Short mmCIF file of C-alpha atoms in Angstrom, two decimals:
data_model
loop_
_atom_site.label_atom_id
_atom_site.label_comp_id
_atom_site.label_asym_id
_atom_site.label_seq_id
_atom_site.Cartn_x
_atom_site.Cartn_y
_atom_site.Cartn_z
CA MET H 12 -65.66 -4.96 -55.81
CA SER H 13 -68.71 -3.94 -53.86
CA PHE H 14 -69.13 -4.82 -50.25
CA THR H 15 -72.03 -7.18 -51.05
CA LEU H 16 -69.89 -9.01 -53.57
CA PHE H 17 -67.06 -9.12 -51.01
CA LEU H 18 -69.35 -10.77 -48.49
CA LYS H 19 -70.51 -13.28 -51.09
CA VAL H 20 -66.88 -14.15 -51.90
CA ILE H 21 -66.14 -14.68 -48.21
CA TRP H 22 -69.26 -16.76 -47.81
CA SER H 23 -68.36 -18.92 -50.77
CA ARG H 24 -64.90 -19.55 -49.30
CA LYS H 25 -66.07 -19.82 -45.71
CA TRP H 26 -64.82 -23.35 -45.18
CA PHE H 27 -61.33 -22.47 -46.40
CA ILE H 28 -61.23 -19.56 -43.96
CA ILE H 29 -62.63 -21.64 -41.10
CA VAL H 30 -60.15 -24.47 -41.65
CA PHE H 31 -57.18 -22.10 -42.08
CA VAL H 32 -58.05 -20.15 -38.92
CA ALA H 33 -58.72 -23.34 -36.96
CA ILE H 34 -55.43 -24.88 -37.94
CA ALA H 35 -53.52 -21.68 -37.11
CA CYS H 36 -55.23 -21.28 -33.74
CA GLY H 37 -54.61 -24.94 -32.97
CA LEU H 38 -50.93 -24.74 -33.83
CA VAL H 39 -50.43 -21.53 -31.85
CA GLY H 40 -52.41 -22.88 -28.90
CA THR H 41 -50.45 -26.13 -28.90
CA LYS H 42 -47.13 -24.27 -29.10
CA SER H 43 -48.19 -21.86 -26.40
CA SER H 44 -49.25 -24.64 -24.06
CA LEU H 45 -46.05 -26.65 -24.69
CA ALA H 46 -43.61 -23.67 -24.73
CA VAL H 47 -41.19 -23.24 -21.88
CA LYS H 48 -41.98 -20.22 -19.80
CA GLN H 49 -39.57 -17.32 -20.32
CA TYR H 50 -38.95 -14.62 -17.74
CA LYS H 51 -37.60 -11.14 -18.42
CA ALA H 52 -35.75 -9.12 -15.78
CA SER H 53 -34.72 -5.52 -16.37
CA ALA H 54 -32.09 -3.32 -14.75
CA SER H 55 -31.97 0.40 -15.44
CA LEU H 56 -28.82 2.52 -15.68
CA ILE H 57 -28.55 6.30 -15.61
CA VAL H 58 -25.79 7.76 -17.76
CA ASN H 59 -24.18 11.13 -17.14
CA VAL H 60 -24.21 12.64 -20.63
CA ASN H 61 -21.89 15.51 -19.56
CA GLY H 62 -18.70 13.80 -18.43
CA LYS H 63 -16.83 15.04 -15.38
CA ASP H 64 -13.06 15.12 -15.02
CA PRO H 65 -12.24 12.81 -12.09
CA ILE H 66 -9.37 15.04 -10.86
CA THR H 67 -10.42 18.63 -11.45
CA GLY H 68 -14.17 18.02 -11.38
CA ALA H 69 -14.66 20.16 -14.48
CA ILE H 70 -17.55 19.30 -16.76
CA VAL H 71 -16.34 17.93 -20.09
CA PRO H 72 -18.88 18.30 -22.94
CA THR H 73 -19.54 15.03 -24.77
CA LEU H 74 -21.53 14.15 -27.86
CA MET H 75 -25.25 14.75 -28.32
CA GLN H 76 -27.38 12.61 -26.05
CA PRO H 77 -28.93 10.23 -28.68
CA SER H 78 -25.61 9.31 -30.27
CA PHE H 79 -23.91 9.09 -26.88
CA LEU H 80 -26.55 6.75 -25.51
CA ALA H 81 -26.47 4.71 -28.73
CA THR H 82 -22.73 4.28 -28.23
CA GLN H 83 -23.28 3.09 -24.66
CA VAL H 84 -25.90 0.61 -25.88
CA GLU H 85 -23.47 -0.87 -28.39
CA ILE H 86 -20.83 -1.14 -25.65
CA ILE H 87 -23.26 -3.08 -23.45
CA LYS H 88 -23.99 -5.48 -26.31
CA SER H 89 -20.28 -5.99 -27.05
CA ILE H 90 -18.47 -9.26 -26.44
CA SER H 91 -16.08 -7.46 -24.10
CA VAL H 92 -18.91 -6.83 -21.60
CA ALA H 93 -20.20 -10.39 -22.08
CA LEU H 94 -16.74 -11.82 -21.29
CA LYS H 95 -16.69 -9.79 -18.06
CA VAL H 96 -20.08 -11.32 -17.17
CA VAL H 97 -18.67 -14.79 -17.81
CA ASN H 98 -15.65 -14.10 -15.60
CA ASN H 99 -17.62 -12.37 -12.84
CA LEU H 100 -20.19 -15.18 -12.61
CA LYS H 101 -17.48 -17.84 -13.17
CA LEU H 102 -19.58 -19.49 -15.87
CA ASN H 103 -16.43 -20.95 -17.43
CA ASN H 104 -16.19 -23.27 -14.43
CA ASP H 105 -19.63 -24.81 -15.09
CA ILE H 106 -19.10 -28.49 -15.98
CA GLU H 107 -22.43 -28.83 -17.79
CA LEU H 108 -21.65 -25.88 -20.06
CA GLN H 109 -18.19 -27.29 -20.72
CA GLN H 110 -19.75 -30.57 -21.80
CA LYS H 111 -22.13 -28.77 -24.18
CA PHE H 112 -19.20 -26.92 -25.68
CA GLY H 113 -17.30 -30.17 -26.04
CA GLN H 114 -20.16 -31.67 -28.02
CA LEU H 115 -19.98 -28.94 -30.67
CA GLU H 116 -18.63 -30.03 -34.02
CA ASN H 117 -17.21 -26.69 -35.15
CA ARG H 118 -15.30 -25.21 -32.23
CA ASN H 119 -13.46 -22.38 -33.94
CA THR H 120 -13.53 -20.14 -30.90
CA SER H 121 -12.72 -20.27 -27.22
CA PHE H 122 -15.08 -21.48 -24.51
CA ASP H 123 -15.40 -18.01 -22.92
CA VAL H 124 -16.23 -16.33 -26.23
CA TRP H 125 -18.81 -19.04 -26.98
CA LEU H 126 -20.45 -18.40 -23.60
CA GLY H 127 -20.34 -14.65 -24.19
CA TYR H 128 -22.17 -14.83 -27.52
CA ALA H 129 -24.67 -17.28 -26.01
CA LEU H 130 -25.48 -14.71 -23.30
CA LEU H 131 -25.83 -11.90 -25.84
CA LYS H 132 -28.57 -13.82 -27.66
CA ASN H 133 -30.93 -13.34 -24.70
CA LEU H 134 -29.91 -9.75 -23.99
CA GLN H 135 -31.95 -6.69 -24.94
CA VAL H 136 -30.68 -3.15 -24.44
CA ALA H 137 -32.83 -0.10 -25.11
CA PRO H 138 -32.19 3.59 -24.37
CA SER H 139 -34.91 5.90 -23.15
CA ARG H 140 -36.04 8.48 -25.69
CA GLN H 141 -36.77 11.25 -23.23
CA SER H 142 -33.98 10.71 -20.69
CA SER H 143 -30.43 9.40 -20.27
CA ILE H 144 -31.57 6.05 -18.91
CA ILE H 145 -30.69 2.69 -20.47
CA TYR H 146 -32.68 -0.47 -19.79
CA ILE H 147 -30.93 -3.84 -19.75
CA THR H 148 -33.31 -6.79 -20.12
CA TYR H 149 -32.32 -10.42 -19.95
CA THR H 150 -34.59 -13.33 -20.89
CA SER H 151 -34.27 -16.74 -19.22
CA SER H 152 -36.36 -19.72 -18.24
CA ASP H 153 -35.35 -19.12 -14.63
CA PRO H 154 -36.59 -15.83 -13.12
CA VAL H 155 -33.71 -15.69 -10.61
CA GLN H 156 -31.19 -16.31 -13.36
CA ALA H 157 -32.77 -13.61 -15.53
CA ALA H 158 -32.34 -11.06 -12.75
CA GLN H 159 -28.83 -12.29 -12.01
CA PHE H 160 -27.68 -11.93 -15.63
CA ALA H 161 -29.34 -8.52 -16.03
CA ASN H 162 -27.55 -7.21 -12.95
CA ALA H 163 -24.31 -8.87 -14.07
CA PHE H 164 -24.45 -7.08 -17.42
CA ALA H 165 -25.08 -3.79 -15.61
CA GLU H 166 -22.08 -4.29 -13.34
CA ALA H 167 -19.90 -5.44 -16.23
CA PHE H 168 -20.87 -2.38 -18.26
CA ILE H 169 -19.96 -0.06 -15.37
CA GLN H 170 -16.61 -1.84 -15.09
CA THR H 171 -16.06 -1.58 -18.85
CA ASN H 172 -17.01 2.11 -18.82
CA LEU H 173 -14.50 2.70 -16.04
CA ASP H 174 -11.82 0.75 -17.93
CA LEU H 175 -12.44 2.79 -21.07
CA LYS H 176 -11.83 5.93 -19.02
CA ILE H 177 -8.86 4.92 -16.91
CA ASN H 178 -6.96 2.57 -19.26
CA PRO H 179 -5.84 5.42 -21.58
CA SER H 180 -4.74 7.37 -18.50
CA ARG H 181 -2.81 4.37 -17.22
CA ARG H 182 -1.08 3.86 -20.57
CA THR H 183 -0.27 7.56 -20.73
CA ALA H 184 1.02 7.43 -17.13
CA GLN H 185 3.34 4.56 -18.08
CA TRP H 186 4.66 6.58 -21.01
CA TYR H 187 5.18 9.63 -18.79
CA ALA H 188 6.92 7.45 -16.19
CA THR H 189 9.44 6.37 -18.84
CA GLN H 190 9.94 10.00 -19.89
CA VAL H 191 10.45 11.07 -16.25
CA GLU H 192 13.19 8.46 -15.81
CA ASN H 193 14.93 9.57 -19.01
CA ILE H 194 14.67 13.26 -18.14
CA LYS H 195 15.91 12.50 -14.59
CA LYS H 196 19.04 10.90 -16.07
CA GLU H 197 19.55 13.91 -18.32
CA LEU H 198 19.12 16.25 -15.32
CA ILE H 199 21.71 14.32 -13.26
CA GLN H 200 24.16 14.38 -16.20
CA ALA H 201 23.57 18.14 -16.75
CA ARG H 202 24.18 18.87 -13.05
CA GLU H 203 27.37 16.79 -13.09
CA GLU H 204 28.64 18.67 -16.16
CA LEU H 205 27.87 22.01 -14.48
CA SER H 206 29.60 21.03 -11.24
CA SER H 207 32.67 19.68 -13.07
CA TYR H 208 32.97 22.83 -15.16
CA GLN H 209 32.68 25.08 -12.07
CA GLN H 210 35.40 23.08 -10.31
CA GLU H 211 37.61 23.20 -13.40
CA THR H 212 37.29 26.95 -14.07
CA GLY H 213 36.65 28.19 -10.53
CA ILE H 214 33.75 30.31 -11.81
CA LEU H 215 30.63 29.81 -9.77
CA SER H 216 28.41 32.53 -11.19
CA THR H 217 27.89 34.19 -14.55
CA ASN H 218 28.27 37.67 -12.96
CA GLU H 219 31.08 36.85 -10.54
CA GLY H 220 34.23 39.06 -10.98
CA PHE H 221 32.84 40.91 -13.99
CA ASN H 222 32.77 44.32 -12.21
CA VAL H 223 36.21 43.72 -10.68
CA GLU H 224 37.75 42.94 -14.06
CA SER H 225 36.10 45.98 -15.66
CA SER H 226 37.35 48.22 -12.83
CA ARG H 227 40.84 46.81 -13.19
CA ILE H 228 40.92 47.58 -16.91
CA ALA H 229 39.57 51.11 -16.22
CA GLN H 230 42.35 51.71 -13.66
CA LEU H 231 45.01 50.49 -16.06
CA ASN H 232 43.66 52.72 -18.82
CA SER H 233 43.72 55.70 -16.44
CA GLN H 234 47.35 54.90 -15.53
CA LEU H 235 48.19 54.61 -19.21
CA ILE H 236 46.73 58.06 -19.94
CA THR H 237 48.70 59.56 -17.06
CA LEU H 238 51.97 57.98 -18.18
CA ARG H 239 51.48 59.07 -21.78
CA SER H 240 50.79 62.63 -20.61
CA ARG H 241 53.93 62.53 -18.49
CA LEU H 242 55.94 61.13 -21.43
CA SER H 243 54.69 63.94 -23.65
CA THR H 244 55.94 66.49 -21.07
CA LEU H 245 59.30 64.76 -20.76
CA GLU H 246 59.71 64.58 -24.53
CA THR H 247 59.02 68.31 -24.74
CA LYS H 248 61.77 68.94 -22.18
CA GLN H 249 64.04 66.61 -24.08
CA ILE H 250 63.59 68.75 -27.19
CA THR H 251 64.63 71.78 -25.13
CA PHE H 252 67.73 69.95 -23.88
CA SER H 253 68.60 68.88 -27.41
CA ASN H 254 68.75 72.57 -28.41
CA PHE H 255 71.31 73.30 -25.64
CA ASP H 256 74.62 74.87 -26.89
CA PRO H 257 77.51 74.39 -24.44
CA SER H 258 79.24 77.44 -25.97
CA PHE H 259 76.45 79.64 -24.81
CA PRO H 260 75.08 77.99 -21.67
CA ASN H 261 73.61 81.20 -20.47
CA ALA H 262 71.34 81.34 -23.53
CA SER H 263 69.68 78.00 -22.64
CA SER H 264 65.87 78.18 -22.16
CA ILE H 265 65.83 75.15 -19.87
CA SER H 266 63.56 75.78 -16.90
CA ASP H 267 65.05 74.22 -13.78
CA PRO H 268 65.61 75.79 -10.30
CA MET H 269 69.19 74.58 -9.97
CA ILE H 270 70.06 75.54 -13.53
CA ASP H 271 68.41 78.92 -13.00
CA ARG H 272 70.58 79.56 -9.90
CA LEU H 273 73.71 78.49 -11.74
CA LYS H 274 72.79 80.71 -14.67
CA VAL H 275 72.37 83.69 -12.28
CA ALA H 276 75.72 82.91 -10.65
CA TYR H 277 77.34 82.56 -14.07
CA VAL H 278 75.88 85.91 -15.21
CA ASN H 279 77.04 87.62 -12.04
CA ALA H 280 80.55 86.16 -12.46
CA GLN H 281 80.64 87.45 -16.04
CA LEU H 282 79.60 90.93 -14.87
CA SER H 283 82.21 90.91 -12.12
CA PHE H 284 84.85 89.71 -14.58
CA SER H 285 83.87 92.52 -17.00
CA GLU H 286 84.44 95.18 -14.34
CA ILE H 287 87.73 93.70 -13.15
CA SER H 288 89.01 93.31 -16.69
CA ASN H 289 88.55 97.03 -17.23
CA LYS H 290 90.57 97.83 -14.08
CA PHE H 291 93.33 95.23 -14.11
CA SER H 292 95.61 93.57 -16.61
CA GLU H 293 95.51 89.93 -17.57
CA ASN H 294 98.31 88.97 -15.19
CA HIS H 295 96.76 90.67 -12.23
CA PRO H 296 95.63 88.30 -9.51
CA ASN H 297 92.16 89.81 -9.38
CA TYR H 298 91.80 89.37 -13.11
CA LEU H 299 92.94 85.77 -12.95
CA SER H 300 90.66 85.09 -9.98
CA ALA H 301 87.64 86.60 -11.76
CA ALA H 302 88.42 84.66 -14.94
CA ASN H 303 88.74 81.42 -13.00
CA ASP H 304 85.46 82.16 -11.24
CA VAL H 305 83.66 82.67 -14.63
CA ALA H 306 85.16 79.43 -15.97
CA SER H 307 84.14 77.56 -12.83
CA LYS H 308 80.57 78.90 -12.94
CA ARG H 309 80.32 78.04 -16.63
CA GLU H 310 81.57 74.50 -16.06
CA SER H 311 79.16 74.01 -13.19
CA LEU H 312 76.27 75.22 -15.34
CA ILE H 313 77.27 72.94 -18.23
CA ASN H 314 77.67 69.95 -15.91
CA GLU H 315 74.31 70.56 -14.28
CA ILE H 316 72.63 70.85 -17.68
CA GLN H 317 74.29 67.59 -18.83
CA SER H 318 73.27 65.88 -15.60
CA ALA H 319 69.68 67.09 -15.98
CA LYS H 320 69.66 65.95 -19.58
CA ALA H 321 70.88 62.47 -18.59
CA LYS H 322 68.33 62.30 -15.78
CA LEU H 323 65.58 63.35 -18.18
CA THR H 324 66.65 60.66 -20.69
CA ALA H 325 66.56 58.03 -17.94
CA GLU H 326 63.15 59.24 -16.82
CA ILE H 327 61.84 59.03 -20.42
CA ILE H 328 63.14 55.45 -20.72
CA GLU H 329 61.54 54.55 -17.39
CA THR H 330 58.23 56.11 -18.48
CA ASN H 331 58.29 54.18 -21.78
CA THR H 332 58.94 51.00 -19.81
CA LEU H 333 56.03 51.74 -17.50
CA ILE H 334 53.80 52.48 -20.52
CA ALA H 335 54.79 49.16 -22.11
CA ASN H 336 54.14 47.33 -18.86
CA VAL H 337 50.74 48.98 -18.44
CA GLU H 338 49.81 48.21 -22.07
CA GLN H 339 50.87 44.60 -21.57
CA ALA H 340 48.83 44.46 -18.36
CA ILE H 341 45.82 45.89 -20.22
CA ASN H 342 46.21 43.31 -22.98
CA GLU H 343 46.57 40.50 -20.47
CA GLN H 344 43.59 41.74 -18.45
CA THR H 345 41.54 42.09 -21.64
CA GLU H 346 42.48 38.60 -22.75
CA LEU H 347 41.69 37.28 -19.28
CA MET H 348 38.35 39.07 -19.31
CA LEU H 349 37.49 37.72 -22.77
CA ASN H 350 38.49 34.22 -21.68
CA ASN H 351 36.42 34.58 -18.50
CA ASN H 352 33.50 35.88 -20.53
CA LYS H 353 33.78 32.85 -22.80
CA GLN H 354 33.87 30.59 -19.76
CA ARG H 355 30.86 32.42 -18.26
CA ASP H 356 28.99 31.97 -21.55
CA THR H 357 29.70 28.25 -21.39
CA LEU H 358 28.70 28.27 -17.72
CA LYS H 359 25.51 30.11 -18.62
CA GLU H 360 24.68 27.47 -21.26
CA LEU H 361 25.23 24.72 -18.69
CA ILE H 362 23.08 26.54 -16.14
CA ASN H 363 20.32 27.07 -18.71
CA LYS H 364 20.54 23.40 -19.65
CA VAL H 365 20.08 22.44 -16.01
CA GLN H 366 17.23 24.90 -15.52
CA ASN H 367 15.45 23.81 -18.72
CA THR H 368 15.86 20.15 -17.81
CA GLU H 369 14.55 20.87 -14.32
CA SER H 370 11.51 22.69 -15.76
CA LEU H 371 10.86 19.81 -18.15
CA PHE H 372 11.28 17.31 -15.33
CA ASN H 373 8.85 19.21 -13.08
CA ALA H 374 6.27 19.58 -15.87
CA THR H 375 6.55 15.90 -16.85
CA THR H 376 6.33 14.81 -13.20
CA GLN H 377 3.21 16.94 -12.78
CA LYS H 378 1.63 15.32 -15.83
CA LEU H 379 2.63 11.88 -14.55
CA ASN H 380 0.97 12.53 -11.19
CA LEU H 381 -2.16 13.81 -12.92
CA PHE H 382 -2.52 10.76 -15.16
CA ARG H 383 -1.73 8.43 -12.25
CA LEU H 384 -4.58 9.98 -10.27
CA GLU H 385 -6.88 9.66 -13.29
CA GLY H 386 -5.80 6.03 -13.72
CA GLU H 387 -6.65 5.27 -10.09
CA SER H 388 -10.01 7.03 -10.17
CA LEU H 389 -13.15 4.97 -9.56
CA ASP H 390 -15.55 7.68 -10.73
CA THR H 391 -17.73 6.67 -13.71
CA ASP H 392 -20.43 8.31 -15.76
CA VAL H 393 -22.81 5.37 -15.21
CA SER H 394 -24.81 4.42 -12.13
CA ILE H 395 -27.35 1.69 -11.49
CA LEU H 396 -30.73 3.29 -11.05
CA ASN H 397 -32.71 0.12 -10.40
CA LYS H 398 -31.39 -3.38 -9.98
CA ALA H 399 -33.24 -6.25 -11.67
CA SER H 400 -35.35 -8.45 -9.42
CA PRO H 401 -36.78 -11.89 -10.29
CA PRO H 402 -40.10 -11.39 -12.17
CA PHE H 403 -43.30 -12.93 -10.78
CA TYR H 404 -44.88 -13.61 -14.15
CA SER H 405 -43.47 -15.11 -17.29
CA ALA H 406 -43.00 -13.08 -20.44
CA ASN H 407 -44.94 -15.62 -22.52
CA TYR H 408 -48.45 -14.78 -23.71
CA SER H 409 -51.25 -16.70 -21.99
CA LEU H 410 -53.07 -19.44 -23.95
CA THR H 411 -56.15 -17.26 -24.40
CA THR H 412 -54.15 -14.27 -25.55
CA SER H 413 -52.10 -16.40 -27.94
CA VAL H 414 -55.25 -17.94 -29.47
CA ILE H 415 -56.94 -14.54 -29.87
CA ILE H 416 -53.84 -13.08 -31.54
CA ALA H 417 -53.58 -16.16 -33.76
CA PHE H 418 -57.28 -15.85 -34.63
CA LEU H 419 -56.92 -12.22 -35.67
CA PHE H 420 -53.78 -12.66 -37.71
CA SER H 421 -54.88 -15.93 -39.31
CA SER H 422 -58.23 -14.37 -40.25
CA ILE H 423 -56.51 -11.50 -42.00
CA ILE H 424 -54.16 -13.86 -43.79
CA ALA H 425 -57.07 -16.15 -44.81
CA LEU H 426 -59.00 -13.19 -46.24
CA PHE H 427 -55.90 -12.14 -48.13
CA PHE H 428 -55.55 -15.63 -49.66
CA VAL H 429 -59.27 -15.71 -50.51
CA LEU H 430 -58.96 -12.46 -52.45
CA ILE H 431 -55.95 -13.78 -54.33
CA ILE H 432 -57.77 -17.03 -55.21
CA GLU H 433 -60.79 -15.06 -56.31
CA GLN H 434 -58.68 -12.94 -58.65
CA LEU H 435 -57.13 -16.05 -60.18
CA ASN H 436 -60.45 -17.91 -60.60
CA LYS H 437 -63.22 -15.37 -61.17
CA ARG H 438 -66.85 -16.53 -60.96
CA ILE H 439 -69.98 -14.54 -61.59
CA ARG H 440 -71.54 -14.32 -58.20
CA ASP H 441 -73.75 -11.24 -58.60
CA LYS H 442 -75.57 -9.38 -61.41
CA SER H 443 -73.64 -6.25 -60.61
CA LEU H 444 -70.48 -7.96 -61.76
CA ILE H 445 -72.04 -8.53 -65.24
CA GLU H 446 -73.29 -4.98 -65.45
CA ASP H 447 -69.93 -3.58 -64.42
CA SER H 448 -67.85 -5.90 -66.58
CA PHE H 449 -69.93 -5.94 -69.81
CA ASN H 450 -71.88 -2.69 -69.37
CA ILE H 451 -75.25 -4.38 -70.16
CA PRO H 452 -78.37 -4.57 -68.05
CA VAL H 453 -79.40 -7.83 -66.43
CA LEU H 454 -83.08 -8.54 -67.18
CA VAL H 455 -83.68 -11.70 -65.16
CA GLU H 456 -81.87 -13.29 -62.17
CA ILE H 457 -82.73 -16.90 -61.33
CA PRO H 458 -82.37 -17.43 -57.61
CA LYS H 459 -80.60 -20.44 -56.25
CA ILE H 460 -83.18 -23.10 -55.30
CA LYS H 461 -82.33 -25.08 -52.26
CA GLN H 462 -82.94 -28.79 -52.62
CA GLY H 463 -85.65 -30.11 -50.31
#
């Protein structure tokens, strides 16, 4: 369709367009003049995208800024924030609102929730694209009320943001408090078990008496070696005594000072008797005296050897008794040491149990104090940049602006309808249409004659 034909179509449907535009402008103008004025008040919040730990002050990386701000926007528009606004402004005490709620037919929710959703209908929240600022806009017929609700939503969001941060810490602190009480009971029980065991055994330390017991066993072993060496010597002497022949006491190889003196005396008596026997007869007094002297010396030597043998036997018995006593003492000391070692091992387990429980108690108490501090923190990632103030002008378009906008949009819509009607009911309005449609030349065009 050529532009000339387009103008002819518009001109042919000019009354439809004029009536349509006039009706639209009239309706919009009437509505604009009768509409209640609406006022919009905006409060701006600045959000710290990088969170900060309230105790240590360390920067905690969060999500990317767009998604983080989008999350904050959804929180602001949540019913939880709206309920805080209702409670903070005490809207649930308003008698007029209660009457409106009572007139509802389907009351399947509570009064506070109904008020909250009613407030959310007039709330607009938009994040800034180039910064971490969020704008909270509230629309109301009262400019003061619009500013009041915008600021109330900002304060409620800050409170909700703080609750979302500290409530998990408070719940965790409660859990840690329970664990601290349980661990404290375990620590008291472990200390009582350790004290009772120390009183029962008399062992106060895991290293107490260990060196004394080891030294005692070493001394007993040294005594045992000495006694066994002495017994070996005595048994060797006993073998020598067992080879003693009373018939030939002089031939004995026993080494003893007294026996050696008696042997010398016995030998000298024999020599003296040999000389006298060569000089005198058997009945001669000197012969008899020398013979008696030899017999006496021999008897003395035999008696001394027998006495030494008996003394040696007694000494061997005594040494064996001492060895048995020392071995028994070693066994008793070893058993005592093993028993003490077992008791020290048990004591060590009890001490380790107390130490481990103390370490766990200290670590849990430290965690409890940390989460308690976090639960009592008032530091948030959100601050009010600008509070909302009552607007001076309404958010409604002026009558002139409304009519102009209605004129533009209604004109476009009217032209759209004209084109649709023209497509449904085509008329030949220009020769070019015949030439284009049928591909034949138009020879004559009769102009429209206006009636005089």
